[in-house]
Amino acid sequence: MSQAALPVMSERSPGIAVSRASPVSVLGAMVRNPLDALPPEIFHEPLVYSRIAGSRRILITDPALIHEALVRNADSQLKGDDIRRTLGPALGQGLLTSDGAHWRWQRQSVAPAFRHERLVGLLPAMIAAAERTRDRWLAPDAGPVVDIGHEMMHTTFDIIVETMMSGPGGIDVARVERSITEYLHPTGWVFALSLLKAPEWLPYPGRRKAAVAADYLRSAIMAMVAERRRTGEGREDLVALLLAAADPETGRTMSDEEITDNLITFVTAGHETTALGLAWTFHLLAGHPEHEAKALAEIEEVTEGGAVRPEHISRLTYTRQVFSEAMRLYPPAPVITRTAARDFPLAGFTVPAGTITVVPIYAVHHHTRLWKDPERFDPDRFSPEQAKGRHRYAYMPFGAGPRICIGSAFATMEAVAILAVLLKAARLRNTSADTPKPTMKVTLRPLRELRMRVERREVPVSAASP
Ligand code: HEM
C-alpha cells in the first residue's frame, strides 16, 4: 500500500492505545520527573497515542516499530523543539542537537576519533584514571563513605578531557560538574513548557542558575579552543579534528563557536551518561553479591591476580554483561524524542508532520512483553546464548539509527576498565537498604545520592571465593 493511501493516525485509529491521562497531571509529573509522565500503558502496549495541549505524541516500545520510526524513516525525523529548548543553550548546534547537512558533516568530521584502533589506544588513559580514583579511595586519610555518582563523574570526566582534549587545560573540573547538574536541574520545566508551546522567554524555577552554568561551560571551553588555535599545537585529539574539519560540500571550516558546541557536547554527553551507568552498576552489584563474586572471579582469572592491563578489557565478558544489565534497568539516556519534519508511515498509518515521536528507552527495557521478570537484575540475559534470540531494538541504551551514540564503544570499554580496576581493589556496600527512585534530568539520575561504604579488598578474590 502506498503511503498516500494509509489512514492518518489519530486517537480514533483502530488498535491504537490512547493515553487518557489528564494534561494537568501529565504536565505536573513532567516538571517533577518526566519518567512519571510516561503513560502506564506504555509498559505493556507496543504504541500509545497521546494528545496534550494540541501536541500529538506517539510513544513506541515495540522493537519493529522503533526500527520503522528511527531507522527506516530517519530522514523524516528531526531532533525537534524539545531538544533544542532543553540542550540548545549549552550545546548550541553541535553533533547531538543539530540536524540535516550541518549534523552530517560534523558526524563525518569526528568519526576518526572513534575508530576501533584509536579507542584501544585510549585504554591506558582509562585504566590510569580508574587507578587514580582507587588510590584516592584507599588513601590513609580518605573517609569510609563515598557518593558513588560523584566519584564516577570525576573519573569519567578525567577520562573524557584526557582522551578528547589532551587534558583539562585551565578548566575547573569541580565547577564543570556542578554546572552540568545546575544546568540539567530544571529540565522538567523546559519539557513541559515546550509541550505547551509556551514562549521561550517565560521564567521558571532554576532558569537563572542554569543560564549562569551554561555561560560558565561555554566560556571555559571557548577559552581553551582559542588558546589551541593561537598556539597551533599539533596534538592528535578531538580538538585537532574539529580545528581541521572542512565541510565536503562548501569547504568551510568550523568557527570557534561551532568547535565549542561540539566540545561541550562531547564533554557532557561523554562523561555524565557513563558515570551514571557505572554508579547504578556499583549499587546493583552491592545488592547482589553472587553477581559481584562472579565478576570478580572473572577479573582475577583474566588479570591472573595482577594489575588490569589494556589487553584484558575485551576478555572481561561477564563484567561487560553486568554493565549492560545495569543499563537495561537504569538506561542513562532514558527517553529519546524526534519531531516529524514530514508525514511518515508507521504501523500501517500515516503519522502527520509535527507529531513528536517518543522512544522511552526506560519503558522498552522494562517492557513486560519483551523481558521476562523485567525488574530482576540478571546479567546472564546478555550471555551470547540469551542475547541471540532478542530483537536488536529490545535493548537500546545507545539509541538507534543514524543518530545512534557515536561514543558507545568508548563508553563500554571505559566502563569495563573502571569496573575491573575498582572491583579488584575495593568492596563497595550500600549505606542504605533501599534503592533511590530514578529521576530523569535528560539523563537518569538517582533521586538522592548513592552513598557507599568503601572497604579495601585485602584478599585476592581467587583465593577468597569458594
Ligand atoms: C553509557 C554511556 C552512554 C550512553 C547510555 C549514551 C546514550 C546515547 C544515546 C541514547 C544517544 C542517542 C540520542 C538520540 O537518538 O536522540 C547518544 C548520542 C550521542 N552520544 Fe552517547 N551515550 C553514552 C556515552 C557517550 C560517550 C562516551 C560519548 C562521547 C565520547 C557520547 C557522545 C554522544 C554524541 C556526540 C551523541 C550524538 C550523536 C549524533 O546525533 O550523531 N556518548 N548517546
PDB file of N, CA and C in Angstrom, residues 125-137 146-163 173 177 267 270-272 274-276 278-279 282 410 414-422:
ATOM      1  N   ALA A 125      44.892   5.345  29.268  1.00  0.00           N
ATOM      2  CA  ALA A 125      44.410   6.553  29.963  1.00  0.00           C
ATOM      3  C   ALA A 125      43.171   6.233  30.797  1.00  0.00           C
ATOM      4  N   MET A 126      42.328   5.331  30.291  1.00  0.00           N
ATOM      5  CA  MET A 126      41.111   4.965  31.039  1.00  0.00           C
ATOM      6  C   MET A 126      41.496   4.213  32.319  1.00  0.00           C
ATOM      7  N   ILE A 127      42.407   3.269  32.180  1.00  0.00           N
ATOM      8  CA  ILE A 127      42.830   2.483  33.352  1.00  0.00           C
ATOM      9  C   ILE A 127      43.527   3.397  34.370  1.00  0.00           C
ATOM     10  N   ALA A 128      44.358   4.301  33.869  1.00  0.00           N
ATOM     11  CA  ALA A 128      45.087   5.198  34.783  1.00  0.00           C
ATOM     12  C   ALA A 128      44.114   6.074  35.581  1.00  0.00           C
ATOM     13  N   ALA A 129      43.052   6.552  34.929  1.00  0.00           N
ATOM     14  CA  ALA A 129      42.075   7.398  35.648  1.00  0.00           C
ATOM     15  C   ALA A 129      41.376   6.577  36.736  1.00  0.00           C
ATOM     16  N   ALA A 130      41.041   5.329  36.409  1.00  0.00           N
ATOM     17  CA  ALA A 130      40.390   4.466  37.412  1.00  0.00           C
ATOM     18  C   ALA A 130      41.352   4.221  38.577  1.00  0.00           C
ATOM     19  N   GLU A 131      42.632   4.063  38.271  1.00  0.00           N
ATOM     20  CA  GLU A 131      43.614   3.813  39.344  1.00  0.00           C
ATOM     21  C   GLU A 131      43.765   5.051  40.248  1.00  0.00           C
ATOM     22  N   ARG A 132      43.629   6.228  39.648  1.00  0.00           N
ATOM     23  CA  ARG A 132      43.696   7.440  40.498  1.00  0.00           C
ATOM     24  C   ARG A 132      42.516   7.463  41.472  1.00  0.00           C
ATOM     25  N   THR A 133      41.343   7.071  40.982  1.00  0.00           N
ATOM     26  CA  THR A 133      40.159   7.021  41.870  1.00  0.00           C
ATOM     27  C   THR A 133      40.395   5.977  42.975  1.00  0.00           C
ATOM     28  N   ARG A 134      40.889   4.817  42.584  1.00  0.00           N
ATOM     29  CA  ARG A 134      41.195   3.760  43.569  1.00  0.00           C
ATOM     30  C   ARG A 134      42.156   4.295  44.643  1.00  0.00           C
ATOM     31  N   ASP A 135      43.208   4.973  44.199  1.00  0.00           N
ATOM     32  CA  ASP A 135      44.204   5.445  45.165  1.00  0.00           C
ATOM     33  C   ASP A 135      43.615   6.504  46.095  1.00  0.00           C
ATOM     34  N   ARG A 136      42.722   7.328  45.537  1.00  0.00           N
ATOM     35  CA  ARG A 136      42.063   8.344  46.374  1.00  0.00           C
ATOM     36  C   ARG A 136      41.214   7.655  47.444  1.00  0.00           C
ATOM     37  N   TRP A 137      40.473   6.615  47.048  1.00  0.00           N
ATOM     38  CA  TRP A 137      39.606   5.904  47.989  1.00  0.00           C
ATOM     39  C   TRP A 137      40.412   5.214  49.091  1.00  0.00           C
ATOM     40  N   VAL A 146      31.606   7.113  50.239  1.00  0.00           N
ATOM     41  CA  VAL A 146      31.679   7.992  49.066  1.00  0.00           C
ATOM     42  C   VAL A 146      30.288   8.140  48.444  1.00  0.00           C
ATOM     43  N   ASP A 147      30.103   9.241  47.722  1.00  0.00           N
ATOM     44  CA  ASP A 147      28.925   9.380  46.860  1.00  0.00           C
ATOM     45  C   ASP A 147      29.379   8.811  45.516  1.00  0.00           C
ATOM     46  N   ILE A 148      28.899   7.619  45.200  1.00  0.00           N
ATOM     47  CA  ILE A 148      29.454   6.913  44.040  1.00  0.00           C
ATOM     48  C   ILE A 148      29.143   7.659  42.721  1.00  0.00           C
ATOM     49  N   GLY A 149      28.012   8.364  42.678  1.00  0.00           N
ATOM     50  CA  GLY A 149      27.682   9.146  41.475  1.00  0.00           C
ATOM     51  C   GLY A 149      28.747  10.209  41.235  1.00  0.00           C
ATOM     52  N   HIS A 150      29.088  10.924  42.290  1.00  0.00           N
ATOM     53  CA  HIS A 150      30.092  11.976  42.197  1.00  0.00           C
ATOM     54  C   HIS A 150      31.457  11.377  41.820  1.00  0.00           C
ATOM     55  N   GLU A 151      31.799  10.265  42.457  1.00  0.00           N
ATOM     56  CA  GLU A 151      33.096   9.615  42.183  1.00  0.00           C
ATOM     57  C   GLU A 151      33.217   9.187  40.721  1.00  0.00           C
ATOM     58  N   MET A 152      32.120   8.664  40.186  1.00  0.00           N
ATOM     59  CA  MET A 152      32.166   8.204  38.794  1.00  0.00           C
ATOM     60  C   MET A 152      32.199   9.395  37.825  1.00  0.00           C
ATOM     61  N   MET A 153      31.484  10.487  38.181  1.00  0.00           N
ATOM     62  CA  MET A 153      31.530  11.702  37.334  1.00  0.00           C
ATOM     63  C   MET A 153      32.985  12.189  37.258  1.00  0.00           C
ATOM     64  N   HIS A 154      33.629  12.204  38.415  1.00  0.00           N
ATOM     65  CA  HIS A 154      35.012  12.680  38.497  1.00  0.00           C
ATOM     66  C   HIS A 154      35.912  11.806  37.595  1.00  0.00           C
ATOM     67  N   THR A 155      35.733  10.493  37.706  1.00  0.00           N
ATOM     68  CA  THR A 155      36.595   9.568  36.956  1.00  0.00           C
ATOM     69  C   THR A 155      36.348   9.685  35.446  1.00  0.00           C
ATOM     70  N   THR A 156      35.087   9.694  35.042  1.00  0.00           N
ATOM     71  CA  THR A 156      34.812   9.724  33.590  1.00  0.00           C
ATOM     72  C   THR A 156      35.122  11.104  33.018  1.00  0.00           C
ATOM     73  N   PHE A 157      35.005  12.134  33.844  1.00  0.00           N
ATOM     74  CA  PHE A 157      35.369  13.477  33.360  1.00  0.00           C
ATOM     75  C   PHE A 157      36.877  13.528  33.073  1.00  0.00           C
ATOM     76  N   ASP A 158      37.620  12.992  34.010  1.00  0.00           N
ATOM     77  CA  ASP A 158      39.064  12.872  33.854  1.00  0.00           C
ATOM     78  C   ASP A 158      39.402  12.214  32.511  1.00  0.00           C
ATOM     79  N   ILE A 159      38.680  11.134  32.237  1.00  0.00           N
ATOM     80  CA  ILE A 159      38.960  10.352  31.022  1.00  0.00           C
ATOM     81  C   ILE A 159      38.577  11.140  29.771  1.00  0.00           C
ATOM     82  N   ILE A 160      37.429  11.774  29.788  1.00  0.00           N
ATOM     83  CA  ILE A 160      36.996  12.431  28.544  1.00  0.00           C
ATOM     84  C   ILE A 160      37.916  13.610  28.205  1.00  0.00           C
ATOM     85  N   VAL A 161      38.317  14.385  29.209  1.00  0.00           N
ATOM     86  CA  VAL A 161      39.176  15.539  28.871  1.00  0.00           C
ATOM     87  C   VAL A 161      40.597  15.075  28.509  1.00  0.00           C
ATOM     88  N   GLU A 162      41.028  13.995  29.131  1.00  0.00           N
ATOM     89  CA  GLU A 162      42.370  13.467  28.818  1.00  0.00           C
ATOM     90  C   GLU A 162      42.416  12.913  27.400  1.00  0.00           C
ATOM     91  N   THR A 163      41.367  12.145  27.024  1.00  0.00           N
ATOM     92  CA  THR A 163      41.415  11.443  25.737  1.00  0.00           C
ATOM     93  C   THR A 163      40.947  12.307  24.570  1.00  0.00           C
ATOM     94  N   VAL A 173      37.442  21.564  37.006  1.00  0.00           N
ATOM     95  CA  VAL A 173      36.671  20.322  36.898  1.00  0.00           C
ATOM     96  C   VAL A 173      35.461  20.312  37.838  1.00  0.00           C
ATOM     97  N   GLU A 177      31.401  20.099  36.807  1.00  0.00           N
ATOM     98  CA  GLU A 177      30.457  19.087  37.288  1.00  0.00           C
ATOM     99  C   GLU A 177      29.227  19.756  37.907  1.00  0.00           C
ATOM    100  N   VAL A 267      32.043  16.611  26.016  1.00  0.00           N
ATOM    101  CA  VAL A 267      32.395  16.575  27.440  1.00  0.00           C
ATOM    102  C   VAL A 267      31.171  16.169  28.275  1.00  0.00           C
ATOM    103  N   GLY A 270      29.650  12.729  26.934  1.00  0.00           N
ATOM    104  CA  GLY A 270      30.660  11.687  27.027  1.00  0.00           C
ATOM    105  C   GLY A 270      31.096  11.339  28.430  1.00  0.00           C
ATOM    106  N   HIS A 271      30.616  12.048  29.457  1.00  0.00           N
ATOM    107  CA  HIS A 271      31.048  11.575  30.781  1.00  0.00           C
ATOM    108  C   HIS A 271      29.890  11.325  31.733  1.00  0.00           C
ATOM    109  N   GLU A 272      28.840  12.113  31.630  1.00  0.00           N
ATOM    110  CA  GLU A 272      27.726  12.017  32.568  1.00  0.00           C
ATOM    111  C   GLU A 272      26.997  10.676  32.446  1.00  0.00           C
ATOM    112  N   THR A 274      28.028   7.758  31.114  1.00  0.00           N
ATOM    113  CA  THR A 274      28.816   6.592  31.536  1.00  0.00           C
ATOM    114  C   THR A 274      28.908   6.563  33.055  1.00  0.00           C
ATOM    115  N   ALA A 275      29.087   7.751  33.650  1.00  0.00           N
ATOM    116  CA  ALA A 275      29.208   7.826  35.107  1.00  0.00           C
ATOM    117  C   ALA A 275      27.929   7.316  35.779  1.00  0.00           C
ATOM    118  N   LEU A 276      26.785   7.707  35.249  1.00  0.00           N
ATOM    119  CA  LEU A 276      25.532   7.255  35.858  1.00  0.00           C
ATOM    120  C   LEU A 276      25.359   5.749  35.683  1.00  0.00           C
ATOM    121  N   LEU A 278      27.652   3.580  35.537  1.00  0.00           N
ATOM    122  CA  LEU A 278      28.565   2.923  36.484  1.00  0.00           C
ATOM    123  C   LEU A 278      28.054   3.028  37.914  1.00  0.00           C
ATOM    124  N   ALA A 279      27.522   4.189  38.280  1.00  0.00           N
ATOM    125  CA  ALA A 279      27.034   4.361  39.659  1.00  0.00           C
ATOM    126  C   ALA A 279      25.914   3.353  39.933  1.00  0.00           C
ATOM    127  N   PHE A 282      27.447  -0.198  40.374  1.00  0.00           N
ATOM    128  CA  PHE A 282      28.017  -0.480  41.704  1.00  0.00           C
ATOM    129  C   PHE A 282      26.896  -0.698  42.726  1.00  0.00           C
ATOM    130  N   PHE A 410      33.413   3.484  23.060  1.00  0.00           N
ATOM    131  CA  PHE A 410      34.255   4.203  24.022  1.00  0.00           C
ATOM    132  C   PHE A 410      33.703   3.985  25.440  1.00  0.00           C
ATOM    133  N   GLU A 414      35.444   1.908  28.544  1.00  0.00           N
ATOM    134  CA  GLU A 414      35.767   2.702  29.725  1.00  0.00           C
ATOM    135  C   GLU A 414      35.096   2.111  30.969  1.00  0.00           C
ATOM    136  N   ALA A 415      33.835   1.740  30.817  1.00  0.00           N
ATOM    137  CA  ALA A 415      33.090   1.212  31.963  1.00  0.00           C
ATOM    138  C   ALA A 415      33.708  -0.097  32.444  1.00  0.00           C
ATOM    139  N   VAL A 416      34.056  -0.972  31.512  1.00  0.00           N
ATOM    140  CA  VAL A 416      34.628  -2.261  31.909  1.00  0.00           C
ATOM    141  C   VAL A 416      35.986  -2.035  32.588  1.00  0.00           C
ATOM    142  N   ALA A 417      36.768  -1.101  32.038  1.00  0.00           N
ATOM    143  CA  ALA A 417      38.090  -0.824  32.633  1.00  0.00           C
ATOM    144  C   ALA A 417      37.919  -0.298  34.058  1.00  0.00           C
ATOM    145  N   ILE A 418      36.982   0.614  34.265  1.00  0.00           N
ATOM    146  CA  ILE A 418      36.780   1.199  35.598  1.00  0.00           C
ATOM    147  C   ILE A 418      36.280   0.128  36.571  1.00  0.00           C
ATOM    148  N   LEU A 419      35.332  -0.687  36.111  1.00  0.00           N
ATOM    149  CA  LEU A 419      34.811  -1.748  36.990  1.00  0.00           C
ATOM    150  C   LEU A 419      35.929  -2.701  37.384  1.00  0.00           C
ATOM    151  N   ALA A 420      36.756  -3.076  36.413  1.00  0.00           N
ATOM    152  CA  ALA A 420      37.811  -4.055  36.705  1.00  0.00           C
ATOM    153  C   ALA A 420      38.774  -3.510  37.760  1.00  0.00           C
ATOM    154  N   VAL A 421      39.225  -2.271  37.559  1.00  0.00           N
ATOM    155  CA  VAL A 421      40.209  -1.703  38.499  1.00  0.00           C
ATOM    156  C   VAL A 421      39.587  -1.551  39.891  1.00  0.00           C
ATOM    157  N   LEU A 422      38.363  -1.026  39.957  1.00  0.00           N
ATOM    158  CA  LEU A 422      37.803  -0.696  41.272  1.00  0.00           C
ATOM    159  C   LEU A 422      37.250  -1.924  42.006  1.00  0.00           C
TER     160      LEU A 422
END
